[in-house]
Amino acid sequence: MKRFGLYFAVLLIFTMSILPLYSLVESLRIGKIPKEVTRLHMSTNNTTRVLADNYQELQQKILEIKNPEGEAPDLIILVSSENWVQAVTATSLLAPPINSTLLLVDRNKENEVLEYINKLQPRGERALNGAHILAIGQTAQISEKIKEHGFKVKIVTGDNATIAQKIYDVKSKLALRKNPWVIIIDQRIGHSYALPSINWAVHRGTPILVVDGDKLPKATEDSIRSQGKQLSFYVMASADKFSSTVRKSLEEFGNVIEIGNRDPIQNAINFAKYYDDRTGFGWQTTTETVEGGKNFLVVNEKDWQSAVIGSQIFNKGLFGPLLLTASPNKLPVVLEKFYFGVSPDWWVTPAEGPYNHTWLLGSTDKISYAVQGRLNFLQEITNYENQGSQGISGLEALTIVWYALAVCGAIWIWFHLSTRMFQLSPFMRVIWVLVVLSLGPVGLWAYYICYRGYGHQVALGEFPRPLWVKVLAATCSTIGSGMPTMIGTGFVIVFLGAPLFLNRGPLFVLTGPMAQTVFWSYLAAVIINAFIFVPIMLAFKENSTYWGTVKANWLTVLISMTAISVGMMSTMWWFMMEYLAMMPEEVNVLWWGSMYAANIAGLITGYIGNWVLVIRGEKKGTM
Amino acid sequence: MDIKRRLKHTRLWFWLLLGSSLLLAAFLLLYNPNYYKVALTGQQMETELTRTTTRIPGKNAMEVAIAVAQNSYPATFKDNKPGAVILVPADDWQAAVLAAEIIHFPINAPILYTEREVIPQDTLKELKRLDPEGNFQDGNVKVILIGNIGEGVKSQLKKEKLKFRDLTADKTEQLASLLDDYKAMIHANHDDEVIIVPKEDPASAILAASWVAHMGHSIFFVGKDSVSNETRKSLAKRPQDAFIYILGSEEVIPKKIAEELSQYGHVQRFPGKDAWELAVGFGSYIDFGRNFGWWVRRTPRMFGWGIGEAGHNFIFVNPKYPLQAVPAAVLSHMGKHGPFLLVKEDDIPDPVIRYLQTVQPNFTSSREQLFNHGWIIGQSINISSDVQQQIDKLLQVKGP
């Protein structure tokens, strides 16, 4: 009997100390997943994918979205698919009020370009003397052919910086610019640092100028000088990568701010988060701006062509930052963190919005389906109180801290008990460990109150306490075995799926899952306590048979356990059914949070019940 | 005090504990689940996209249901799988509308269609892809059968070792009451708010589906001349007077019925003289007030979408195809919760246009803008590309 009781107590200790960890790990788990799945289509609730095998195909798809039948652009911009600098600088011409469409042109693919132009039928841009086409850089070679088809072509050639300068000029002609924003990209350090700027440029038309490593090209300097006012330069590079000589020369004309980071992924995130409150530049995608919805365009960092093509649909009606991923099969950790940080919460109802949405470009070779599924999950709108699965809300953080305190407290108390409290029966010691595991710091306090200052009485094993401490000790002796039993039973029941016996009569509540869980947990606690724990505990004190002890004490146990359950179960019920908008499962950290809250309530009601028992002499409370 | 001597007999325990805690801590720190295991094979359908709308295609209702389930549940790891799957006969739109009641948490289940005696291949395949976790409030059942479903399906599920809950009933009214009671078991309460929908007018009745998928309230069907006994019994089960919302014009649910229902509680009717207006009326309707409680604490009630501003999502369905429309209710359960709006194959009715104009976002700032979004349910023969384009224009941010 004793041995069985001891094993059972160890099981309870295990329940209270390891199972919360199991829940924590389980809530992050992947579960059983097949290697391959098939689907009918590629959309999910919070993501849209423009399916295409390569950027040429993507271009066709994006144009269908941007210029559906009957909606001709005023201007078509042609850029070579071999020069990312020119393509990136050209994106500022896509912003409203200009109504333009950009085409990436492959070498020797003139016919395809002509086909597109004929299909789109540009109407001519008045500010460019009615030009239909703006041919940039290498694409000037095909301008003759286009002219043959009766379209007016304007040509922009030169080196990258010169082209950027000319685009800046065209831009100034087309739209009045009031703000002092200029984006600076460095053509030496590669496209992945420059890419995030295009989603801003297509939306706000901010000019993008080019520097070349340590050199500030003359064309760039000229175009800055021609503005004749103080500008704000936003540099798409980290401070340590950006040349200090260029910085110095730029400072002459205004503020220079390096937004970027050494890591291209983080670089894009920095840009998405950036906001300059003096000039109003930047997306400020942070928790400050959660009142607005967020749209993101996610592209593989190697695929600048897709990024330039795709960014076009983010120019008006829909806009938001561009983010990068590195590997097709995994979302970078920093990006995952960023998404978690800005995922929407709801306060009254999930219909209140706003919602976040991500567009993905290309096939699953570029960005895998698993990444899409993860992105969909990360953007899900969640209840503020519990932050959804895998999110850690304030309540969950409290639960984890409470759990840690309980475990540390239990370890400490165990050492204390086994080095200082020899005369306590082994069973009583285990009970105290369980009390601390159930009540956390409150349990530690109770232990301290019950044994403080009785050092010389330890030898007797009985403590002459004042009444209120006697009641506390009596309550704790029931709590130590009762609460872990109830929690353990509840855990097993929910783990197996709470039973629901369909009952259409007036007593339907009683056969429902919650009432069943409560009932069986309560019953288990009463039985375990009355038949195992109490007889063992008292066997050290009283000269009585096992059945005699059970008979003498079962009513006391019942009353004490009922008193505890009243507070515990009603709090648990209220917490799970009313307070939390989403009922927690046993694998949610908040399930344990509800239990810890319920335990404290159980201590309070249990204390009241035990007061009566101690006064009437049914319980002693001196052990 | 000879602490060393006293500690002696716990020394082993001390090392054991220290070791195991370090091991645990290491495990937790290094625990790095790989959420990117699953790969996609096969060919996917082209879906028609615009800036603010996405079409969810499907040749027939069964395929639309599958497509919608795939939209809501990517099933790439445990947390984006459903809790269960609801199977409804593919020819019973009324059962489908009722089934939407149990989409909501804690059940968390999409609707798939089945034939009465056999689960079709595609549905079974999707059921396996979804691989539901089990409803923890009902013995971890993975499938819930709704409507009049035969033994064939049940034995098929047994063979597949999928635990199911059988909520089948012959008549629609019986089914409504059964579902109401089933949900009451889980919530330990019959919700006071109920929706009354017309039996003969699917266009009005389907509008309830997206709301209950979002909030889990009960739906009851009424005919033009009478309220059935089952419905009366269910209404009387509310712990106090019910709050009854009528989703139908006076033509399909006459005044007489509304008055009869008022025996069971407070009755309100959504505004709209036909289904087109009703959809918009429900979308913008919201009713606050008192609900259940005593003395110091009374919970408030809040009923209706109440969407009158930008930043929302709408599900566009053609009421000619109710069976296609209803499974799309899952879209207002997760992701971008939002009401059904009704459109025709090649035309957006005026009330819908006016409503969309009201809630259209205006450009305010690049950093904190509200956006609208829309789902288009079905192929272009159900809702044409042209209509989709028009809707897109109405949902896009106006300006800058």
PDB file of C-alpha atoms in Angstrom, chain B residues 146-334:
ATOM      1  CA  ILE B 146     -24.766  15.773 -41.164  1.00  0.00           C
ATOM      2  CA  GLY B 147     -28.076  15.208 -42.920  1.00  0.00           C
ATOM      3  CA  ASN B 148     -29.452  12.037 -44.306  1.00  0.00           C
ATOM      4  CA  ILE B 149     -26.383   9.863 -44.818  1.00  0.00           C
ATOM      5  CA  GLY B 150     -26.598   6.114 -45.329  1.00  0.00           C
ATOM      6  CA  GLU B 151     -24.816   3.100 -43.880  1.00  0.00           C
ATOM      7  CA  GLY B 152     -22.456   2.863 -46.857  1.00  0.00           C
ATOM      8  CA  VAL B 153     -20.620   6.010 -45.855  1.00  0.00           C
ATOM      9  CA  LYS B 154     -20.421   4.929 -42.235  1.00  0.00           C
ATOM     10  CA  SER B 155     -18.936   1.558 -43.021  1.00  0.00           C
ATOM     11  CA  GLN B 156     -16.487   3.247 -45.363  1.00  0.00           C
ATOM     12  CA  LEU B 157     -15.364   5.530 -42.537  1.00  0.00           C
ATOM     13  CA  LYS B 158     -15.038   2.560 -40.218  1.00  0.00           C
ATOM     14  CA  LYS B 159     -12.879   0.853 -42.765  1.00  0.00           C
ATOM     15  CA  GLU B 160     -10.676   3.941 -43.010  1.00  0.00           C
ATOM     16  CA  LYS B 161     -10.501   3.949 -39.184  1.00  0.00           C
ATOM     17  CA  LEU B 162     -11.881   7.453 -38.997  1.00  0.00           C
ATOM     18  CA  LYS B 163     -13.900   7.989 -35.830  1.00  0.00           C
ATOM     19  CA  PHE B 164     -17.115   9.821 -36.617  1.00  0.00           C
ATOM     20  CA  ARG B 165     -20.071  11.459 -34.930  1.00  0.00           C
ATOM     21  CA  ASP B 166     -23.350  10.580 -36.526  1.00  0.00           C
ATOM     22  CA  LEU B 167     -25.716  13.565 -36.598  1.00  0.00           C
ATOM     23  CA  THR B 168     -28.066  12.328 -39.231  1.00  0.00           C
ATOM     24  CA  ALA B 169     -31.765  13.086 -39.399  1.00  0.00           C
ATOM     25  CA  ASP B 170     -34.406  12.651 -42.056  1.00  0.00           C
ATOM     26  CA  LYS B 171     -36.079  16.027 -41.936  1.00  0.00           C
ATOM     27  CA  THR B 172     -34.420  19.434 -42.053  1.00  0.00           C
ATOM     28  CA  GLU B 173     -36.229  20.635 -38.934  1.00  0.00           C
ATOM     29  CA  GLN B 174     -35.144  17.565 -36.997  1.00  0.00           C
ATOM     30  CA  LEU B 175     -31.584  18.118 -38.107  1.00  0.00           C
ATOM     31  CA  ALA B 176     -31.674  21.757 -37.010  1.00  0.00           C
ATOM     32  CA  SER B 177     -32.828  20.757 -33.533  1.00  0.00           C
ATOM     33  CA  LEU B 178     -30.293  17.968 -33.318  1.00  0.00           C
ATOM     34  CA  LEU B 179     -27.412  20.285 -34.215  1.00  0.00           C
ATOM     35  CA  ASP B 180     -28.682  22.861 -31.761  1.00  0.00           C
ATOM     36  CA  ASP B 181     -28.602  20.263 -28.993  1.00  0.00           C
ATOM     37  CA  TYR B 182     -25.219  18.931 -30.034  1.00  0.00           C
ATOM     38  CA  LYS B 183     -23.667  22.388 -29.819  1.00  0.00           C
ATOM     39  CA  ALA B 184     -25.413  22.984 -26.515  1.00  0.00           C
ATOM     40  CA  MET B 185     -23.630  19.953 -25.104  1.00  0.00           C
ATOM     41  CA  ILE B 186     -20.260  21.439 -26.014  1.00  0.00           C
ATOM     42  CA  HIS B 187     -21.034  24.951 -24.786  1.00  0.00           C
ATOM     43  CA  ALA B 188     -23.131  23.733 -21.866  1.00  0.00           C
ATOM     44  CA  ASN B 189     -25.774  26.185 -23.029  1.00  0.00           C
ATOM     45  CA  HIS B 190     -28.244  26.789 -25.839  1.00  0.00           C
ATOM     46  CA  ASP B 191     -27.129  30.104 -27.311  1.00  0.00           C
ATOM     47  CA  ASP B 192     -29.822  32.743 -26.981  1.00  0.00           C
ATOM     48  CA  GLU B 193     -29.286  34.203 -30.432  1.00  0.00           C
ATOM     49  CA  VAL B 194     -30.848  32.215 -33.266  1.00  0.00           C
ATOM     50  CA  ILE B 195     -31.347  32.866 -36.965  1.00  0.00           C
ATOM     51  CA  ILE B 196     -34.578  31.985 -38.728  1.00  0.00           C
ATOM     52  CA  VAL B 197     -34.251  31.304 -42.440  1.00  0.00           C
ATOM     53  CA  PRO B 198     -36.830  30.473 -45.114  1.00  0.00           C
ATOM     54  CA  LYS B 199     -37.125  26.897 -46.297  1.00  0.00           C
ATOM     55  CA  GLU B 200     -38.121  27.835 -49.814  1.00  0.00           C
ATOM     56  CA  ASP B 201     -35.620  30.600 -50.531  1.00  0.00           C
ATOM     57  CA  PRO B 202     -32.019  29.376 -50.651  1.00  0.00           C
ATOM     58  CA  ALA B 203     -30.758  32.820 -51.672  1.00  0.00           C
ATOM     59  CA  SER B 204     -31.740  34.246 -48.279  1.00  0.00           C
ATOM     60  CA  ALA B 205     -31.000  31.128 -46.266  1.00  0.00           C
ATOM     61  CA  ILE B 206     -27.380  30.711 -47.376  1.00  0.00           C
ATOM     62  CA  LEU B 207     -26.549  34.137 -45.975  1.00  0.00           C
ATOM     63  CA  ALA B 208     -26.793  32.656 -42.495  1.00  0.00           C
ATOM     64  CA  ALA B 209     -24.010  30.164 -43.238  1.00  0.00           C
ATOM     65  CA  SER B 210     -21.115  32.620 -43.213  1.00  0.00           C
ATOM     66  CA  TRP B 211     -22.339  34.189 -39.974  1.00  0.00           C
ATOM     67  CA  VAL B 212     -22.704  30.936 -38.061  1.00  0.00           C
ATOM     68  CA  ALA B 213     -19.343  29.723 -39.366  1.00  0.00           C
ATOM     69  CA  HIS B 214     -17.955  32.855 -37.748  1.00  0.00           C
ATOM     70  CA  MET B 215     -19.999  32.787 -34.522  1.00  0.00           C
ATOM     71  CA  GLY B 216     -21.546  29.338 -34.178  1.00  0.00           C
ATOM     72  CA  HIS B 217     -25.159  30.368 -33.544  1.00  0.00           C
ATOM     73  CA  SER B 218     -28.089  28.107 -34.402  1.00  0.00           C
ATOM     74  CA  ILE B 219     -30.172  28.232 -37.573  1.00  0.00           C
ATOM     75  CA  PHE B 220     -33.815  27.158 -37.839  1.00  0.00           C
ATOM     76  CA  PHE B 221     -35.810  26.756 -41.034  1.00  0.00           C
ATOM     77  CA  VAL B 222     -39.406  27.900 -41.292  1.00  0.00           C
ATOM     78  CA  GLY B 223     -41.970  27.477 -44.045  1.00  0.00           C
ATOM     79  CA  LYS B 224     -44.289  30.148 -45.346  1.00  0.00           C
ATOM     80  CA  ASP B 225     -47.242  29.085 -43.246  1.00  0.00           C
ATOM     81  CA  SER B 226     -46.009  27.468 -40.111  1.00  0.00           C
ATOM     82  CA  VAL B 227     -43.283  26.949 -37.583  1.00  0.00           C
ATOM     83  CA  SER B 228     -42.644  23.241 -37.033  1.00  0.00           C
ATOM     84  CA  ASN B 229     -42.949  21.608 -33.644  1.00  0.00           C
ATOM     85  CA  GLU B 230     -39.279  20.683 -33.531  1.00  0.00           C
ATOM     86  CA  THR B 231     -38.328  24.309 -34.014  1.00  0.00           C
ATOM     87  CA  ARG B 232     -40.741  25.432 -31.326  1.00  0.00           C
ATOM     88  CA  LYS B 233     -39.340  22.917 -28.882  1.00  0.00           C
ATOM     89  CA  SER B 234     -35.808  24.026 -29.604  1.00  0.00           C
ATOM     90  CA  LEU B 235     -36.627  27.691 -29.218  1.00  0.00           C
ATOM     91  CA  ALA B 236     -38.182  26.962 -25.861  1.00  0.00           C
ATOM     92  CA  LYS B 237     -34.955  25.349 -24.673  1.00  0.00           C
ATOM     93  CA  ARG B 238     -33.198  28.708 -24.307  1.00  0.00           C
ATOM     94  CA  PRO B 239     -32.603  29.431 -20.622  1.00  0.00           C
ATOM     95  CA  GLN B 240     -34.461  32.715 -21.048  1.00  0.00           C
ATOM     96  CA  ASP B 241     -36.236  34.378 -23.946  1.00  0.00           C
ATOM     97  CA  ALA B 242     -34.427  33.892 -27.228  1.00  0.00           C
ATOM     98  CA  PHE B 243     -33.184  36.660 -29.478  1.00  0.00           C
ATOM     99  CA  ILE B 244     -34.600  35.707 -32.828  1.00  0.00           C
ATOM    100  CA  TYR B 245     -33.262  37.201 -36.043  1.00  0.00           C
ATOM    101  CA  ILE B 246     -35.235  36.665 -39.213  1.00  0.00           C
ATOM    102  CA  LEU B 247     -33.240  36.357 -42.385  1.00  0.00           C
ATOM    103  CA  GLY B 248     -35.880  36.729 -45.076  1.00  0.00           C
ATOM    104  CA  SER B 249     -38.142  39.336 -46.572  1.00  0.00           C
ATOM    105  CA  GLU B 250     -41.819  39.414 -45.660  1.00  0.00           C
ATOM    106  CA  GLU B 251     -42.492  37.607 -48.868  1.00  0.00           C
ATOM    107  CA  VAL B 252     -40.641  34.443 -47.828  1.00  0.00           C
ATOM    108  CA  ILE B 253     -41.190  34.691 -44.070  1.00  0.00           C
ATOM    109  CA  PRO B 254     -44.551  36.422 -43.598  1.00  0.00           C
ATOM    110  CA  LYS B 255     -45.431  38.727 -40.716  1.00  0.00           C
ATOM    111  CA  LYS B 256     -47.637  36.026 -39.294  1.00  0.00           C
ATOM    112  CA  ILE B 257     -44.643  33.754 -38.720  1.00  0.00           C
ATOM    113  CA  ALA B 258     -42.643  36.527 -37.107  1.00  0.00           C
ATOM    114  CA  GLU B 259     -45.475  37.113 -34.683  1.00  0.00           C
ATOM    115  CA  GLU B 260     -45.715  33.429 -33.891  1.00  0.00           C
ATOM    116  CA  LEU B 261     -42.006  33.330 -33.181  1.00  0.00           C
ATOM    117  CA  SER B 262     -42.271  36.247 -30.814  1.00  0.00           C
ATOM    118  CA  GLN B 263     -43.775  33.871 -28.244  1.00  0.00           C
ATOM    119  CA  TYR B 264     -40.261  32.557 -27.784  1.00  0.00           C
ATOM    120  CA  GLY B 265     -38.410  35.808 -27.460  1.00  0.00           C
ATOM    121  CA  HIS B 266     -37.451  39.078 -29.003  1.00  0.00           C
ATOM    122  CA  VAL B 267     -37.785  39.070 -32.794  1.00  0.00           C
ATOM    123  CA  GLN B 268     -35.928  41.256 -35.248  1.00  0.00           C
ATOM    124  CA  ARG B 269     -35.860  41.155 -39.025  1.00  0.00           C
ATOM    125  CA  PHE B 270     -32.842  41.981 -41.133  1.00  0.00           C
ATOM    126  CA  PRO B 271     -33.506  44.819 -43.561  1.00  0.00           C
ATOM    127  CA  GLY B 272     -34.018  44.118 -47.265  1.00  0.00           C
ATOM    128  CA  LYS B 273     -36.914  43.515 -49.558  1.00  0.00           C
ATOM    129  CA  ASP B 274     -35.184  40.746 -51.486  1.00  0.00           C
ATOM    130  CA  ALA B 275     -32.167  38.474 -51.044  1.00  0.00           C
ATOM    131  CA  TRP B 276     -29.777  40.941 -52.753  1.00  0.00           C
ATOM    132  CA  GLU B 277     -30.668  43.674 -50.305  1.00  0.00           C
ATOM    133  CA  LEU B 278     -30.817  41.243 -47.437  1.00  0.00           C
ATOM    134  CA  ALA B 279     -27.179  40.244 -47.965  1.00  0.00           C
ATOM    135  CA  VAL B 280     -26.125  43.868 -47.786  1.00  0.00           C
ATOM    136  CA  GLY B 281     -28.518  44.448 -44.911  1.00  0.00           C
ATOM    137  CA  PHE B 282     -26.973  41.600 -42.904  1.00  0.00           C
ATOM    138  CA  GLY B 283     -23.470  42.768 -43.781  1.00  0.00           C
ATOM    139  CA  SER B 284     -24.080  46.188 -42.313  1.00  0.00           C
ATOM    140  CA  TYR B 285     -26.445  45.114 -39.536  1.00  0.00           C
ATOM    141  CA  ILE B 286     -25.409  45.013 -35.899  1.00  0.00           C
ATOM    142  CA  ASP B 287     -27.497  44.634 -32.776  1.00  0.00           C
ATOM    143  CA  PHE B 288     -26.158  45.283 -29.295  1.00  0.00           C
ATOM    144  CA  GLY B 289     -27.982  44.770 -26.049  1.00  0.00           C
ATOM    145  CA  ARG B 290     -28.387  42.681 -22.972  1.00  0.00           C
ATOM    146  CA  ASN B 291     -28.068  38.961 -22.803  1.00  0.00           C
ATOM    147  CA  PHE B 292     -27.939  36.227 -20.199  1.00  0.00           C
ATOM    148  CA  GLY B 293     -27.043  36.953 -16.606  1.00  0.00           C
ATOM    149  CA  TRP B 294     -28.128  37.914 -13.150  1.00  0.00           C
ATOM    150  CA  TRP B 295     -27.956  40.905 -10.853  1.00  0.00           C
ATOM    151  CA  VAL B 296     -24.274  41.960 -10.858  1.00  0.00           C
ATOM    152  CA  ARG B 297     -23.271  40.438 -14.146  1.00  0.00           C
ATOM    153  CA  ARG B 298     -25.111  40.357 -17.440  1.00  0.00           C
ATOM    154  CA  THR B 299     -23.244  39.460 -20.575  1.00  0.00           C
ATOM    155  CA  PRO B 300     -23.931  41.702 -23.544  1.00  0.00           C
ATOM    156  CA  ARG B 301     -25.099  40.340 -26.870  1.00  0.00           C
ATOM    157  CA  MET B 302     -23.683  41.386 -30.180  1.00  0.00           C
ATOM    158  CA  PHE B 303     -25.241  40.113 -33.332  1.00  0.00           C
ATOM    159  CA  GLY B 304     -24.586  40.906 -36.976  1.00  0.00           C
ATOM    160  CA  TRP B 305     -21.567  41.741 -39.094  1.00  0.00           C
ATOM    161  CA  GLY B 306     -22.015  45.473 -38.684  1.00  0.00           C
ATOM    162  CA  ILE B 307     -19.524  46.286 -41.407  1.00  0.00           C
ATOM    163  CA  GLY B 308     -19.845  49.888 -42.450  1.00  0.00           C
ATOM    164  CA  GLU B 309     -16.216  50.810 -42.918  1.00  0.00           C
ATOM    165  CA  ALA B 310     -13.189  49.682 -44.894  1.00  0.00           C
ATOM    166  CA  GLY B 311     -10.771  46.934 -43.896  1.00  0.00           C
ATOM    167  CA  HIS B 312     -12.934  43.871 -44.450  1.00  0.00           C
ATOM    168  CA  ASN B 313     -13.388  40.842 -46.595  1.00  0.00           C
ATOM    169  CA  PHE B 314     -16.412  39.701 -48.584  1.00  0.00           C
ATOM    170  CA  ILE B 315     -17.333  36.379 -50.083  1.00  0.00           C
ATOM    171  CA  PHE B 316     -19.082  36.780 -53.414  1.00  0.00           C
ATOM    172  CA  VAL B 317     -21.446  33.979 -54.317  1.00  0.00           C
ATOM    173  CA  ASN B 318     -24.125  33.424 -56.899  1.00  0.00           C
ATOM    174  CA  PRO B 319     -27.343  32.453 -55.088  1.00  0.00           C
ATOM    175  CA  LYS B 320     -28.385  30.375 -58.079  1.00  0.00           C
ATOM    176  CA  TYR B 321     -25.901  27.796 -56.831  1.00  0.00           C
ATOM    177  CA  PRO B 322     -26.539  27.467 -53.093  1.00  0.00           C
ATOM    178  CA  LEU B 323     -24.682  24.181 -52.820  1.00  0.00           C
ATOM    179  CA  GLN B 324     -21.564  25.853 -54.161  1.00  0.00           C
ATOM    180  CA  ALA B 325     -21.946  28.846 -51.921  1.00  0.00           C
ATOM    181  CA  VAL B 326     -22.422  27.246 -48.511  1.00  0.00           C
ATOM    182  CA  PRO B 327     -19.039  25.470 -48.075  1.00  0.00           C
ATOM    183  CA  ALA B 328     -17.405  28.861 -48.690  1.00  0.00           C
ATOM    184  CA  ALA B 329     -18.678  29.804 -45.230  1.00  0.00           C
ATOM    185  CA  VAL B 330     -15.421  28.302 -43.918  1.00  0.00           C
ATOM    186  CA  LEU B 331     -13.738  31.409 -45.292  1.00  0.00           C
ATOM    187  CA  SER B 332     -15.395  33.487 -42.589  1.00  0.00           C
ATOM    188  CA  HIS B 333     -14.271  31.051 -39.910  1.00  0.00           C
ATOM    189  CA  MET B 334     -10.534  31.549 -40.372  1.00  0.00           C
TER     190      MET B 334
END
